[in-house]
Short mmCIF file of C-alpha atoms in Angstrom, two decimals:
data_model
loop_
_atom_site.label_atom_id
_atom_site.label_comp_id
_atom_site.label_asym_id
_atom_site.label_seq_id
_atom_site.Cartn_x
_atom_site.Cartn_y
_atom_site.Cartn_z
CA UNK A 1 -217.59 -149.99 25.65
CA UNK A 2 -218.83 -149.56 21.97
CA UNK A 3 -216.47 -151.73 20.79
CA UNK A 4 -216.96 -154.00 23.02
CA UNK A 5 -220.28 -154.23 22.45
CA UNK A 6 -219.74 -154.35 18.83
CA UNK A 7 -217.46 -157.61 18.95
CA UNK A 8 -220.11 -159.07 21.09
CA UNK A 9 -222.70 -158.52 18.16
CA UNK A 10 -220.08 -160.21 15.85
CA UNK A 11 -219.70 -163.14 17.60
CA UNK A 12 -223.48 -163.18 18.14
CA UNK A 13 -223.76 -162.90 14.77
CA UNK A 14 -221.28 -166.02 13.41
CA UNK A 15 -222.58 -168.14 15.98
CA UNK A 16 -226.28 -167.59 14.82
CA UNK A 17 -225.29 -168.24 11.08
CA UNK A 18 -223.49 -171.16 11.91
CA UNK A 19 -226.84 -172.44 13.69
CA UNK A 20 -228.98 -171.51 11.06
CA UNK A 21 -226.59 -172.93 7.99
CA UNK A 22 -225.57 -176.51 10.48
CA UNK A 23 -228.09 -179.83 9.38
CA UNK A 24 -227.35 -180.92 13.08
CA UNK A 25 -229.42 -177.93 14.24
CA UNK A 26 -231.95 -178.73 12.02
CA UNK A 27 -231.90 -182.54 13.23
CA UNK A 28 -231.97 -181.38 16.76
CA UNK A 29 -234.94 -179.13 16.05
CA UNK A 30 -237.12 -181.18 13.98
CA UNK A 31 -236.60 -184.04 16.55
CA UNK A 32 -238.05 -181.42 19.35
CA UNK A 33 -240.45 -179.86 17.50
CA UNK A 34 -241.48 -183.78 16.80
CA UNK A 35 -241.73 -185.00 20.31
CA UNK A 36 -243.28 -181.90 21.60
CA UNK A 37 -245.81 -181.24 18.93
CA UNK A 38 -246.81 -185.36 19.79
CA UNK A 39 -247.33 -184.24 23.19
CA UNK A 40 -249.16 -181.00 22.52
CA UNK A 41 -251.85 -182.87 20.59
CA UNK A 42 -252.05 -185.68 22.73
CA UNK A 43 -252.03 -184.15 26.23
CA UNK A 44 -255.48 -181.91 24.49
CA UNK A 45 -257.23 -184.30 22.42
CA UNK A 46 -255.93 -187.99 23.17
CA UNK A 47 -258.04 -190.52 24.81
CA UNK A 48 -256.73 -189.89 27.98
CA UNK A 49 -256.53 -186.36 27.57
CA UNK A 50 -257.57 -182.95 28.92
CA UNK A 51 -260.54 -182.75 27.38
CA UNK A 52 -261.80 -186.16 27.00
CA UNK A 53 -261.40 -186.09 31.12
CA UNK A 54 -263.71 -182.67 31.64
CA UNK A 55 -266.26 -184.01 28.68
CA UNK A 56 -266.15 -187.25 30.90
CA UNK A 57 -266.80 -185.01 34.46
CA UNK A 58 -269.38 -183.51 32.54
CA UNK A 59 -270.95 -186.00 31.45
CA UNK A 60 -270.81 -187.63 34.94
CA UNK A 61 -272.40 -184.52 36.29
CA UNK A 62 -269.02 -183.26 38.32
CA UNK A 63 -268.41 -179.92 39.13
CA UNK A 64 -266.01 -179.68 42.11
CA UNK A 65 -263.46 -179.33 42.03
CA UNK A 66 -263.40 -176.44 39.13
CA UNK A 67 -260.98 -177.13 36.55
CA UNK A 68 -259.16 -174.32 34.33
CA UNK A 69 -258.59 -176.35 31.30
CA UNK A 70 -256.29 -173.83 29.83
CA UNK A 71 -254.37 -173.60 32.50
CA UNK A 72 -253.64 -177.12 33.73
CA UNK A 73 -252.97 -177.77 29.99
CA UNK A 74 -250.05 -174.70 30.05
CA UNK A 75 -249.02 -176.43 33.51
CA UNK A 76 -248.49 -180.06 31.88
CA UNK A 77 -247.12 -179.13 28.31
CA UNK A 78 -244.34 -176.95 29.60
CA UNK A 79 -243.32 -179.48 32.37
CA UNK A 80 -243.20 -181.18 29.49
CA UNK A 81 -241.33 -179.22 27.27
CA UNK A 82 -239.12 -178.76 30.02
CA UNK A 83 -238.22 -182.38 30.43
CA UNK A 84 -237.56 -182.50 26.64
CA UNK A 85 -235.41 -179.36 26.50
CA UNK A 86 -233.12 -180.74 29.39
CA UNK A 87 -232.26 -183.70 27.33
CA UNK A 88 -231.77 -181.57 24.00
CA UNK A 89 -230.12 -178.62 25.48
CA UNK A 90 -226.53 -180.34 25.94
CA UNK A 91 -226.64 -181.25 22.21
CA UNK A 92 -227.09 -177.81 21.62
CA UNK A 93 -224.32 -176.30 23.77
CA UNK A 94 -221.72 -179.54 22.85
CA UNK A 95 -219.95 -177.79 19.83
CA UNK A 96 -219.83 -174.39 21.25
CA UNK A 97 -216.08 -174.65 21.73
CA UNK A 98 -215.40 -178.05 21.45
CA UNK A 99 -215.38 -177.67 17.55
CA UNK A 100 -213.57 -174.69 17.68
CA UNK A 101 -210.99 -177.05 19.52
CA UNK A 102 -211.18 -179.51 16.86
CA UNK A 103 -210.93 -177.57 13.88
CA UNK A 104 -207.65 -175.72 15.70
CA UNK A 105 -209.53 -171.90 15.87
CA UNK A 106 -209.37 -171.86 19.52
CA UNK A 107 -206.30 -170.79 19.97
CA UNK A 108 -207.08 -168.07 17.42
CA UNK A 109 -210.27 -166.79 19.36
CA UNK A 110 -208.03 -166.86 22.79
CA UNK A 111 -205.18 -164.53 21.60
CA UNK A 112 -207.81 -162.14 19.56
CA UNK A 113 -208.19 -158.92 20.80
CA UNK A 114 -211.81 -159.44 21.75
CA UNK A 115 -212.07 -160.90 25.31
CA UNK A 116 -213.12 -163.79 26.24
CA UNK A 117 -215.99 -163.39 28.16
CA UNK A 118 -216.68 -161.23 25.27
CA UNK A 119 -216.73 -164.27 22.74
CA UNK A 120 -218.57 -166.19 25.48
CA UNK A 121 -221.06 -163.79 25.94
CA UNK A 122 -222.03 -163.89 21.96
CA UNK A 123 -221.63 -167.61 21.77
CA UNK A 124 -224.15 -167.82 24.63
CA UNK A 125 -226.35 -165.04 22.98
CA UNK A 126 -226.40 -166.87 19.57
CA UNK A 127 -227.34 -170.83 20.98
CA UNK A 128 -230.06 -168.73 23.39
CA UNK A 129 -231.68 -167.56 20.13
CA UNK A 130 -231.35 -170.84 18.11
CA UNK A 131 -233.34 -172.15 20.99
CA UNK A 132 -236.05 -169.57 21.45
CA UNK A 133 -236.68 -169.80 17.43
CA UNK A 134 -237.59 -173.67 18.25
CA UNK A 135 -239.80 -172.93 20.57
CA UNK A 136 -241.52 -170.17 19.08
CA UNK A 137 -243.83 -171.97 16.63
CA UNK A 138 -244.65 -174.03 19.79
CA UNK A 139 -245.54 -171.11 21.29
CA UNK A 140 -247.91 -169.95 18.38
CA UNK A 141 -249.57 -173.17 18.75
CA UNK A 142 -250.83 -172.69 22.15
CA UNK A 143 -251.80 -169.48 21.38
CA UNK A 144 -254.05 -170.32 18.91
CA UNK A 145 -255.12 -173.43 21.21
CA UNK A 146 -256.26 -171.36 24.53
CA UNK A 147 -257.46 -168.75 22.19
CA UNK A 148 -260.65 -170.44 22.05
CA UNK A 149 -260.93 -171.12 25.82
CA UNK A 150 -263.20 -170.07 28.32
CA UNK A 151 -262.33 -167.94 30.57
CA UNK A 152 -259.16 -167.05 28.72
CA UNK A 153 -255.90 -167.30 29.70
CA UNK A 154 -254.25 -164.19 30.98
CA UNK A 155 -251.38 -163.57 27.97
CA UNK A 156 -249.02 -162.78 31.11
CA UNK A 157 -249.19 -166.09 32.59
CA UNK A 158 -248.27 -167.05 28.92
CA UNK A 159 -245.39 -164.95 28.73
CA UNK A 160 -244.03 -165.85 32.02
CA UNK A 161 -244.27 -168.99 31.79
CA UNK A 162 -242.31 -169.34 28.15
CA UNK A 163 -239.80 -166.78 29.89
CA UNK A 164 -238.84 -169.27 32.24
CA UNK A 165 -238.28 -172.10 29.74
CA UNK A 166 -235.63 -169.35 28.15
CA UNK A 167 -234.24 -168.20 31.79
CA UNK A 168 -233.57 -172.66 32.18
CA UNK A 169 -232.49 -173.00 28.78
CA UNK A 170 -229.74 -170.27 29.33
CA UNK A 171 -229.28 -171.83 32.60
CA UNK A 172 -228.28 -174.85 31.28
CA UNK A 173 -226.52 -173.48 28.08
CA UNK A 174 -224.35 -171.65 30.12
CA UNK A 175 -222.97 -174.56 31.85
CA UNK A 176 -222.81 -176.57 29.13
CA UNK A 177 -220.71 -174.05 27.09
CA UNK A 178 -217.80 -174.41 30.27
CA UNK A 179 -218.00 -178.49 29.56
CA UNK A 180 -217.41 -177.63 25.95
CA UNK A 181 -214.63 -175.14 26.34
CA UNK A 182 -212.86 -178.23 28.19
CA UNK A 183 -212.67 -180.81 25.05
CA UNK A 184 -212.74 -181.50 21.65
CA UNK A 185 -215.01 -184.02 21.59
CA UNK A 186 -218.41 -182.46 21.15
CA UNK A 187 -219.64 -186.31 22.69
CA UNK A 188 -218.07 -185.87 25.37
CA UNK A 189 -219.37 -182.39 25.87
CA UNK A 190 -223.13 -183.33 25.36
CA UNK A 191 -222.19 -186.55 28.01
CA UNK A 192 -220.93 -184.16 30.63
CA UNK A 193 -223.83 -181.11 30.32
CA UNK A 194 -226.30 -183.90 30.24
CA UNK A 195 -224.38 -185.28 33.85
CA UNK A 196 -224.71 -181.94 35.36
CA UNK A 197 -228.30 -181.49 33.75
CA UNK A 198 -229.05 -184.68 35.70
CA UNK A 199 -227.63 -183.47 38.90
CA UNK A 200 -229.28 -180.50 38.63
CA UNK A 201 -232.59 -181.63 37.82
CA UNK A 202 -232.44 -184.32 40.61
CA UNK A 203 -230.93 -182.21 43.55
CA UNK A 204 -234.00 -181.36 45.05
CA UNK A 205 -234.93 -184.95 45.81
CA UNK A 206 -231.54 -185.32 47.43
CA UNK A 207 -231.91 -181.97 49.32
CA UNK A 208 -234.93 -183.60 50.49
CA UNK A 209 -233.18 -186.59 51.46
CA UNK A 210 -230.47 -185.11 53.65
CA UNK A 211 -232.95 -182.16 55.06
CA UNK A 212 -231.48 -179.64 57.62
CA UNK A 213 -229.53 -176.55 56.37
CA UNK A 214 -227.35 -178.61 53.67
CA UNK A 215 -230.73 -180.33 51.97
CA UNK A 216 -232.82 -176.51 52.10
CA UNK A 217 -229.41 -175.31 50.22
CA UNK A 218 -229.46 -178.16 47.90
CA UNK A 219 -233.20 -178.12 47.06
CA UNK A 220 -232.53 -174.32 45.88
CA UNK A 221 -229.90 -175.54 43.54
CA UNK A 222 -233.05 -177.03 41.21
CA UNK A 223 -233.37 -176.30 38.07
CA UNK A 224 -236.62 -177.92 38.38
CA UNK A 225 -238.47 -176.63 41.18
CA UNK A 226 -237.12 -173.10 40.36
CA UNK A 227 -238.60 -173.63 36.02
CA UNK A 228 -242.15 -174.57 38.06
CA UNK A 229 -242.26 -171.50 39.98
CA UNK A 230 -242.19 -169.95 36.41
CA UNK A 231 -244.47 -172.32 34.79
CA UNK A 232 -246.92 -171.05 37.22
CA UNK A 233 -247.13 -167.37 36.57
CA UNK A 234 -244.94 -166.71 40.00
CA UNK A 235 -242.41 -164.46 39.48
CA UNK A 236 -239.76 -165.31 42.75
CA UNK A 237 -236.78 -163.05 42.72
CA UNK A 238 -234.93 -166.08 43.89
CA UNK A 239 -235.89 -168.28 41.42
CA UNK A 240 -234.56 -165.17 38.73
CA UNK A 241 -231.24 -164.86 40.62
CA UNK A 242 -230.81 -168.61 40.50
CA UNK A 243 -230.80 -169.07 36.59
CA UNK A 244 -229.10 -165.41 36.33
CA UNK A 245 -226.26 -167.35 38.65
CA UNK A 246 -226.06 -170.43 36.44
CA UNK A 247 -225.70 -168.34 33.31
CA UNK A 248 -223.25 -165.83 34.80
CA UNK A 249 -221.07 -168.62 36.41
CA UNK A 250 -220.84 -170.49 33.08
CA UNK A 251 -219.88 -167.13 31.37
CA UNK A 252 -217.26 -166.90 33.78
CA UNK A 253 -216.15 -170.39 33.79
CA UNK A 254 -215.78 -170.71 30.45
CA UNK A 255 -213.41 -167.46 30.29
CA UNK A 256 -211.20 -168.64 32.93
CA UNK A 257 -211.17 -171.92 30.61
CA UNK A 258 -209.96 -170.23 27.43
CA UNK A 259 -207.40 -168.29 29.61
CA UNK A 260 -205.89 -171.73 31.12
CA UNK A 261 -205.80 -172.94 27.26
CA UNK A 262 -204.01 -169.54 26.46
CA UNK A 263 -201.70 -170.06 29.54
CA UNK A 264 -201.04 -173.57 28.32
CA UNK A 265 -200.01 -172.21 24.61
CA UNK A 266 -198.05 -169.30 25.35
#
């Protein structure tokens, strides 16, 4: 089990440093950190936002209904963030092991000793920690913005909340490491995760749609409607076990994958 564990850290390890030293990553980042850090400042202070609408109540002399500015600002930025992290997510996960195809190391990480939902496992570990080091100076920020709020908000909504944009960015990570492990073509890879991001994100309107038993068991595939339960400060067991499921089934996937490729070799 030790050494198991110890190839997974390996793996975790050369996947991280391959993040870290790739100017992709960087491109990927700066362009989220960009687009969220627009809406961040204009979803507080913009003409139209937060504030400017409870300095307008007040000044119109309404008081009902109450509004928590802190917290319906957490609510819309990370719906937000959300969105945005859906459509950079499948860049993320495209080279996972489509470049290992490309460059001709697959076939070296399929017949190495370490297994291959080991190797899966650290690959998924190391993109899952790229990610949550973009969104950690995010996080800092609105920290230091509901700091100054009144009441304050509760640091475990906070952590919950930020929690659940990991739990759907492994989610989706997951999946999109299968798609990868299928191709070379790391375009093709980010075209396919972002298809099944799309289902995913839309199924609960079609689960809606169809209604009955079929559209209740469709609406609990969401990625969506599960990340909002989240978002809220509700921990729902089901909406854990969902994401768990995702990540575990794209683990799994993607190990079945590299044994077909194996198969196919040998």
């Amino acid at each position: 089990m030790l050494v198991v564990f110890s190839n997974i850290i390996a793996i975790y390890r050369k996947e991280l440093q391959g993040y870290f030293a790739s100017p992709l990553a960087y491109a990927i980042a700066g362009i989220f950190w960009l687009l969220t850090g627009y809406f961040l400042i204009a979803i507080l202070l913009g003409p139209d936002g937060l504030i400017q609408q409870v300095a307008l109540r007040d000044q119109m002399g309404l008081t009902e209904p109450p509004i928590d500015l802190s917290y319906e600002f957490l609510q819309v930025f990370l719906r937000l963030m959300g969105t945005i992290s859906l459509l950079v997510l499948p860049m993320l996960s495209m080279g996972l092991y489509a470049e290992e195809r490309k460059r001709g190391t697959l076939e070296l990480l399929a017949t190495s000793p370490i297994t291959n939902w080991g190797v899966a496992t650290g690959k998924l570990l190391g993109v899952i920690t790229f990610y949550s080091t973009m969104i950690l100076p995010l996080f800092v920020l609105q920290a230091i913005a509901l700091s100054v709020s009144s009441p304050p908000m509760s640091p475990g909504i906070m952590i919950v909340s930020h929690l659940g944009l990991i739990l759907l960015a492994a989610g989706v990570l997951s999946l999109g490491m299968f798609i990868s492990s299928l191709t070379d073509s790391t375009l093709l890879s980010a075209i396919g995760t972002f298809a099944l991001v799309l289902f995913l994100w839309v199924v609960d309107i079609i689960g809606q749609a169809v209604g009955g038993p079929l559209g209740d068991a469709l609406s609990h595939l969401s990625l969506i409607s599960n990340y909002i339960n989240l978002v809220q400060g509700v921990i729902e067991i089901r909406s854990l076990v969902l994401f768990g499921s995702y990540v575990v089934l794209g683990v799994f996937l993607t190990a079945q994958s590299i044994d077909a490729f194996r198969f196919q070799r040998s």
